[in-house]
Coordinates of C-alpha atoms and ligand atoms in Angstrom, one line a residue:
M1 CA -14.8 233.7 89.5
T2 CA -16.3 231.0 91.6
P3 CA -15.6 231.5 95.3
P4 CA -13.4 228.8 96.7
G5 CA -15.4 225.9 98.2
P6 CA -14.2 223.9 101.2
T7 CA -12.1 221.5 99.2
A8 CA -10.7 224.1 96.8
S9 CA -9.6 226.5 99.6
P10 CA -6.2 226.0 101.1
A11 CA -6.5 223.2 103.6
I12 CA -5.6 225.5 106.4
R13 CA -4.7 229.2 106.9
V14 CA -4.1 229.3 110.6
A15 CA -2.0 227.0 112.9
L16 CA -2.6 227.0 116.6
P17 CA -0.8 225.0 119.3
Q18 CA -3.9 224.9 121.4
L19 CA -7.1 226.7 122.1
C20 CA -7.6 227.2 125.8
D21 CA -8.7 230.8 125.8
I22 CA -9.4 233.6 123.5
D23 CA -6.0 234.9 124.5
D24 CA -4.5 232.1 122.3
L25 CA -5.8 234.0 119.3
D26 CA -5.0 237.4 117.7
R27 CA -7.4 239.2 115.5
D28 CA -6.0 237.7 112.2
R29 CA -6.1 234.2 113.5
A30 CA -9.7 234.7 114.8
I31 CA -10.8 236.0 111.5
A32 CA -9.0 233.2 109.6
L33 CA -10.8 230.6 111.7
L34 CA -14.2 232.3 111.0
D35 CA -13.4 232.4 107.3
R36 CA -12.5 228.7 107.3
A37 CA -15.7 227.9 109.3
D38 CA -17.7 229.7 106.6
A39 CA -15.9 227.8 103.8
V40 CA -16.8 224.4 105.4
H41 CA -20.3 225.3 106.4
A42 CA -22.1 223.0 104.0
V43 CA -19.8 220.1 105.0
A44 CA -20.5 220.9 108.7
L45 CA -24.2 220.7 108.2
G46 CA -23.9 217.3 106.3
R47 CA -25.0 219.0 103.0
A48 CA -21.7 218.3 101.2
P49 CA -19.4 215.2 101.4
A50 CA -17.0 214.9 104.4
L51 CA -13.4 216.1 104.0
S52 CA -10.4 214.0 104.7
S53 CA -8.0 216.6 106.2
L54 CA -7.8 214.8 109.5
A55 CA -7.9 211.2 108.1
G56 CA -5.9 208.9 110.4
R57 CA -6.0 211.3 113.4
T58 CA -8.0 210.6 116.6
V59 CA -9.8 213.3 118.7
V60 CA -10.9 212.6 122.2
N61 CA -13.9 214.2 123.9
L62 CA -12.8 214.4 127.5
F63 CA -15.8 215.8 129.3
F64 CA -16.1 216.1 133.1
E65 CA -19.3 218.2 132.9
N66 CA -22.6 217.7 131.1
S67 CA -22.9 218.7 127.5
T68 CA -25.3 218.3 124.5
R69 CA -24.3 220.8 121.9
T70 CA -20.6 221.1 122.5
R71 CA -19.8 217.4 122.7
T72 CA -21.9 216.4 119.8
S73 CA -20.7 219.2 117.6
F74 CA -17.0 218.3 118.3
S75 CA -17.8 214.7 117.4
L76 CA -19.5 215.7 114.1
A77 CA -16.7 218.2 113.3
A78 CA -14.0 215.6 113.7
R79 CA -15.9 212.9 111.7
R80 CA -16.6 215.4 109.0
L81 CA -12.9 216.0 108.6
G82 CA -12.2 212.2 108.4
A83 CA -10.9 211.8 112.0
E84 CA -11.9 209.1 114.5
V85 CA -13.6 210.1 117.7
V86 CA -13.2 208.7 121.2
D87 CA -15.9 209.7 123.7
F88 CA -14.6 209.5 127.2
H89 CA -17.3 209.4 130.0
A90 CA -15.9 210.8 133.2
H91 CA -18.6 209.2 135.4
T92 CA -17.8 205.6 134.2
S93 CA -14.0 206.0 134.0
S94 CA -11.1 205.7 136.3
A95 CA -11.4 209.4 137.0
G96 CA -14.0 208.2 139.5
K97 CA -11.2 206.1 141.1
G98 CA -9.1 209.1 141.7
E99 CA -7.0 209.1 138.5
S100 CA -5.7 212.6 137.8
L101 CA -6.5 214.6 134.7
L102 CA -2.9 214.4 133.5
D103 CA -2.7 210.6 134.0
T104 CA -6.0 210.3 132.2
W105 CA -4.5 212.3 129.3
A106 CA -1.3 210.3 129.3
T107 CA -3.3 207.0 129.2
L108 CA -5.3 208.1 126.1
R109 CA -2.2 209.6 124.5
A110 CA -0.5 206.2 124.9
M111 CA -3.3 204.7 122.8
G112 CA -2.6 207.1 120.0
C113 CA -5.1 209.9 120.6
D114 CA -4.0 213.1 118.9
A115 CA -6.2 216.0 120.1
F116 CA -8.0 216.4 123.4
V117 CA -11.2 218.3 123.7
V118 CA -11.7 219.0 127.4
R119 CA -14.5 220.3 129.5
H120 CA -14.1 220.7 133.3
A121 CA -16.0 222.4 136.1
D122 CA -12.8 224.0 137.5
D123 CA -11.9 227.4 136.0
H124 CA -8.3 226.6 135.4
A125 CA -8.2 222.8 134.9
V126 CA -8.0 222.9 131.1
A127 CA -5.2 225.5 130.9
E128 CA -3.3 223.7 133.6
L129 CA -3.6 220.4 131.7
A130 CA -2.3 222.2 128.6
R131 CA 0.6 223.6 130.5
Q132 CA 1.6 220.3 132.0
T133 CA 1.3 218.4 128.7
R134 CA 3.5 220.9 126.9
L135 CA 6.2 220.1 129.5
C136 CA 6.1 216.4 129.3
E137 CA 5.4 215.1 125.9
R138 CA 6.6 214.9 122.3
P139 CA 5.1 215.1 119.9
H140 CA 2.7 217.8 120.8
S141 CA -1.0 216.8 121.3
P142 CA -3.2 219.9 121.4
I143 CA -5.7 220.7 124.0
I144 CA -9.0 222.5 123.1
N145 CA -11.0 224.1 125.9
A146 CA -14.7 222.9 125.6
G147 CA -15.8 225.0 128.6
S148 CA -13.8 225.5 131.8
G149 CA -15.8 226.5 134.9
R150 CA -17.0 230.1 134.6
H151 CA -13.7 231.1 133.0
A152 CA -13.6 230.4 129.3
H153 CA -15.5 228.7 126.4
P154 CA -13.6 229.9 123.4
T155 CA -15.3 227.8 120.7
Q156 CA -18.7 229.1 121.8
A157 CA -17.5 232.6 121.4
L158 CA -16.2 231.8 117.9
L159 CA -19.5 230.3 116.8
D160 CA -21.3 233.2 118.2
A161 CA -19.1 235.7 116.4
L162 CA -19.6 233.7 113.2
T163 CA -23.4 233.8 113.7
I164 CA -23.2 237.6 114.2
R165 CA -20.8 238.2 111.3
Q166 CA -23.0 236.2 108.8
R167 CA -25.9 238.5 109.5
K168 CA -24.3 241.7 110.4
P169 CA -20.8 241.9 108.8
D170 CA -20.1 245.5 109.9
L171 CA -19.0 244.6 113.4
A172 CA -17.7 248.1 114.3
S173 CA -21.2 249.4 113.9
L174 CA -22.9 246.9 116.2
T175 CA -24.2 247.1 119.8
V176 CA -24.2 243.8 121.5
A177 CA -26.0 243.2 124.7
I178 CA -25.2 240.1 126.9
I179 CA -28.0 239.7 129.4
G180 CA -28.5 237.3 132.4
D181 CA -26.2 235.4 134.7
I182 CA -23.0 237.1 133.7
R183 CA -21.3 236.1 137.0
H184 CA -21.2 232.4 136.3
S185 CA -20.9 232.6 132.6
R186 CA -17.8 231.4 130.7
V187 CA -19.8 232.2 127.5
A188 CA -19.9 235.9 128.5
R189 CA -16.3 236.1 129.4
S190 CA -15.1 234.5 126.2
N191 CA -17.6 236.5 124.1
L192 CA -16.5 239.9 125.5
K193 CA -12.8 239.1 124.8
L194 CA -13.5 237.9 121.2
L195 CA -16.0 240.6 120.3
Q196 CA -13.5 243.3 121.6
L197 CA -10.7 241.7 119.6
L198 CA -12.9 241.7 116.5
G199 CA -13.7 245.4 117.0
V200 CA -17.5 245.3 117.9
G201 CA -18.7 248.9 118.4
E202 CA -20.4 248.7 121.8
L203 CA -20.5 245.9 124.3
R204 CA -23.1 245.9 127.2
V205 CA -23.7 243.4 129.9
A206 CA -26.8 243.4 132.1
A207 CA -27.6 241.4 135.2
P208 CA -29.2 241.7 138.6
P209 CA -26.5 243.0 141.1
A210 CA -25.9 239.4 142.6
L211 CA -25.2 238.0 139.1
H212 CA -22.9 240.7 137.8
A213 CA -19.1 240.0 137.5
E214 CA -16.2 242.2 138.5
D215 CA -13.6 240.6 136.2
L216 CA -14.9 241.9 132.8
P217 CA -12.8 243.7 130.3
A218 CA -12.5 247.5 130.5
G219 CA -14.9 249.4 128.1
V220 CA -17.8 247.1 128.7
H221 CA -21.0 249.0 129.7
R222 CA -22.7 247.6 132.7
F223 CA -26.5 247.7 133.4
E224 CA -28.5 246.6 136.3
R225 CA -31.9 246.5 134.4
I226 CA -32.7 244.8 131.2
E227 CA -34.6 247.6 129.4
P228 CA -31.8 250.1 129.0
A229 CA -29.4 247.3 128.0
L230 CA -31.8 246.4 125.2
A231 CA -32.4 249.9 123.8
G232 CA -31.3 250.0 120.3
A233 CA -29.2 246.8 120.5
D234 CA -28.4 245.0 117.3
V235 CA -27.6 241.7 119.0
V236 CA -29.2 240.4 122.1
M237 CA -27.5 237.4 123.7
M238 CA -29.4 235.9 126.6
L239 CA -27.8 233.6 129.3
R240 CA -29.2 230.8 131.5
L241 CA -29.2 231.0 135.2
Q242 CA -26.3 228.6 135.9
R243 CA -27.6 227.2 139.1
E244 CA -25.0 224.5 139.1
R245 CA -22.4 227.2 140.0
M246 CA -24.4 229.2 142.4
G247 CA -24.6 229.1 146.2
A248 CA -28.1 228.5 147.6
A249 CA -28.5 232.1 148.5
Q250 CA -28.0 233.2 144.9
V251 CA -30.6 230.9 143.3
A252 CA -33.4 233.2 142.0
D253 CA -36.9 231.9 141.7
G254 CA -37.7 231.2 138.0
S255 CA -40.9 233.1 137.6
E256 CA -39.7 236.1 139.6
Y257 CA -36.5 236.2 137.5
F258 CA -38.6 236.0 134.3
R259 CA -40.8 238.9 135.5
D260 CA -37.8 241.2 135.9
W261 CA -35.2 239.7 133.4
G262 CA -37.0 237.5 130.9
L263 CA -36.7 238.4 127.2
T264 CA -40.3 238.8 126.1
T265 CA -41.7 240.2 122.8
E266 CA -42.5 243.5 124.4
R267 CA -39.0 243.9 125.8
L268 CA -37.4 242.8 122.5
A269 CA -39.3 245.7 120.8
L270 CA -36.8 248.0 122.7
A271 CA -33.9 246.6 120.6
A272 CA -33.2 247.6 117.0
A273 CA -36.0 246.4 114.6
D274 CA -33.7 243.9 113.0
A275 CA -32.0 242.8 116.1
I276 CA -31.0 239.1 116.3
V277 CA -31.6 237.0 119.5
M278 CA -28.9 234.6 120.5
H279 CA -28.6 232.0 123.3
P280 CA -25.8 229.5 123.8
G281 CA -28.3 226.8 125.1
P282 CA -29.5 225.0 127.0
I283 CA -32.4 227.4 127.1
N284 CA -34.8 227.5 130.0
R285 CA -38.1 228.7 128.5
E286 CA -40.1 231.2 130.5
V287 CA -37.1 231.8 132.8
E288 CA -34.6 233.8 130.8
I289 CA -36.4 233.8 127.5
A290 CA -40.1 233.5 126.5
S291 CA -40.8 230.6 124.1
D292 CA -42.3 232.9 121.4
V293 CA -39.0 234.9 121.3
A294 CA -36.8 231.7 121.4
D295 CA -38.8 230.3 118.4
G296 CA -39.6 233.6 116.8
P297 CA -38.3 235.2 113.6
Q298 CA -35.4 237.1 115.2
S299 CA -34.0 234.1 116.9
V300 CA -30.8 232.6 115.5
I301 CA -30.3 230.1 118.2
L302 CA -30.4 227.0 116.0
A303 CA -28.2 228.7 113.5
Q304 CA -25.7 229.1 116.4
V305 CA -25.9 225.3 116.9
G306 CA -25.0 224.6 113.2
N307 CA -22.2 227.1 113.3
G308 CA -20.8 225.2 116.2
V309 CA -19.9 222.3 114.0
A310 CA -18.3 224.6 111.4
V311 CA -16.2 226.5 113.9
R312 CA -15.1 223.3 115.6
M313 CA -14.0 221.9 112.2
A314 CA -11.9 225.0 111.7
V315 CA -10.3 224.8 115.2
L316 CA -9.6 221.0 114.9
E317 CA -7.8 221.6 111.6
A318 CA -5.9 224.5 113.0
V319 CA -4.6 222.7 116.1
L320 CA -3.9 219.5 114.3
G321 CA -2.0 221.3 111.5
A322 CA -4.1 219.8 108.8
Ligands
LIG401 N1 -23.7 225.7 127.1 C1 -23.0 226.8 127.7 C2 -21.9 226.5 128.6 O1 -21.5 225.3 128.6 C3 -24.0 227.7 128.3 C4 -24.7 227.2 129.5 O2 -24.5 226.1 129.9 O3 -25.6 227.9 130.0 O4 -21.3 227.3 129.2

């Protein structure tokens, strides 16, 4: 029997009112989103014709922080489902004149925008907007978190989980090490929640003491040196030093950081022989990762980027009830 392709598979298997955090998902919904992302993968990469499940709908990218991958992949995801996309630029908009996030949303909603993809520097701004919009509008217009402060980045976690599952489907047998600036990382927080929900065997975080976080889920193993965290790991996820969220005192010198914490070929040899190397991007070469590792045979960094489009297609369909 031929496996169902993206057009043959049921249009949607999961319905979500919003996606502000991994807490909006349960295990079945998370798996259904990953399955759907796999099913639309060829469309996501532009290797199969676009779908029409969101024809007539409009998706807004409402970004108050910089982005390359997330914004572009949400735009491509929406277009490859037949939706229209509006790109809102915070720095040239009335947000700069003091307009609140809720009033900005209401303005765009009044123009017929259906779904709102929101990135904000504040940890709770996106969840708060979702709460306020649920109180004041009919019909519902879903909010998707595209990165909120250091708190959450749920679609990044989904694309990371998809990338891992495609290469190492037996999640319960895996050791995943997340290494670098854990403290300021929404990617780490959302990944730890999702990977626990999906039943990954062992989760490790490693950071210098000043870049560790106290608010991580129970059961995560904590390391203060990179070498023991790498030992035998199946998945190595490196994080950028997120200087934009650090006080001056915390900013480490790049070459000193690389000496102690950079992922080099020699250090990677401590991990499992078939370990994969991940990074959410943007990468800072020779700071958290050596160029020959980032571009090497174990790196799946560009596969993560492609999977970002697929996962965001699945999420947009789910929140818009396609
Ligand atoms: N792109 C990711 C984020 O938006 C990771 C990073 O910026 O370092 O959180």
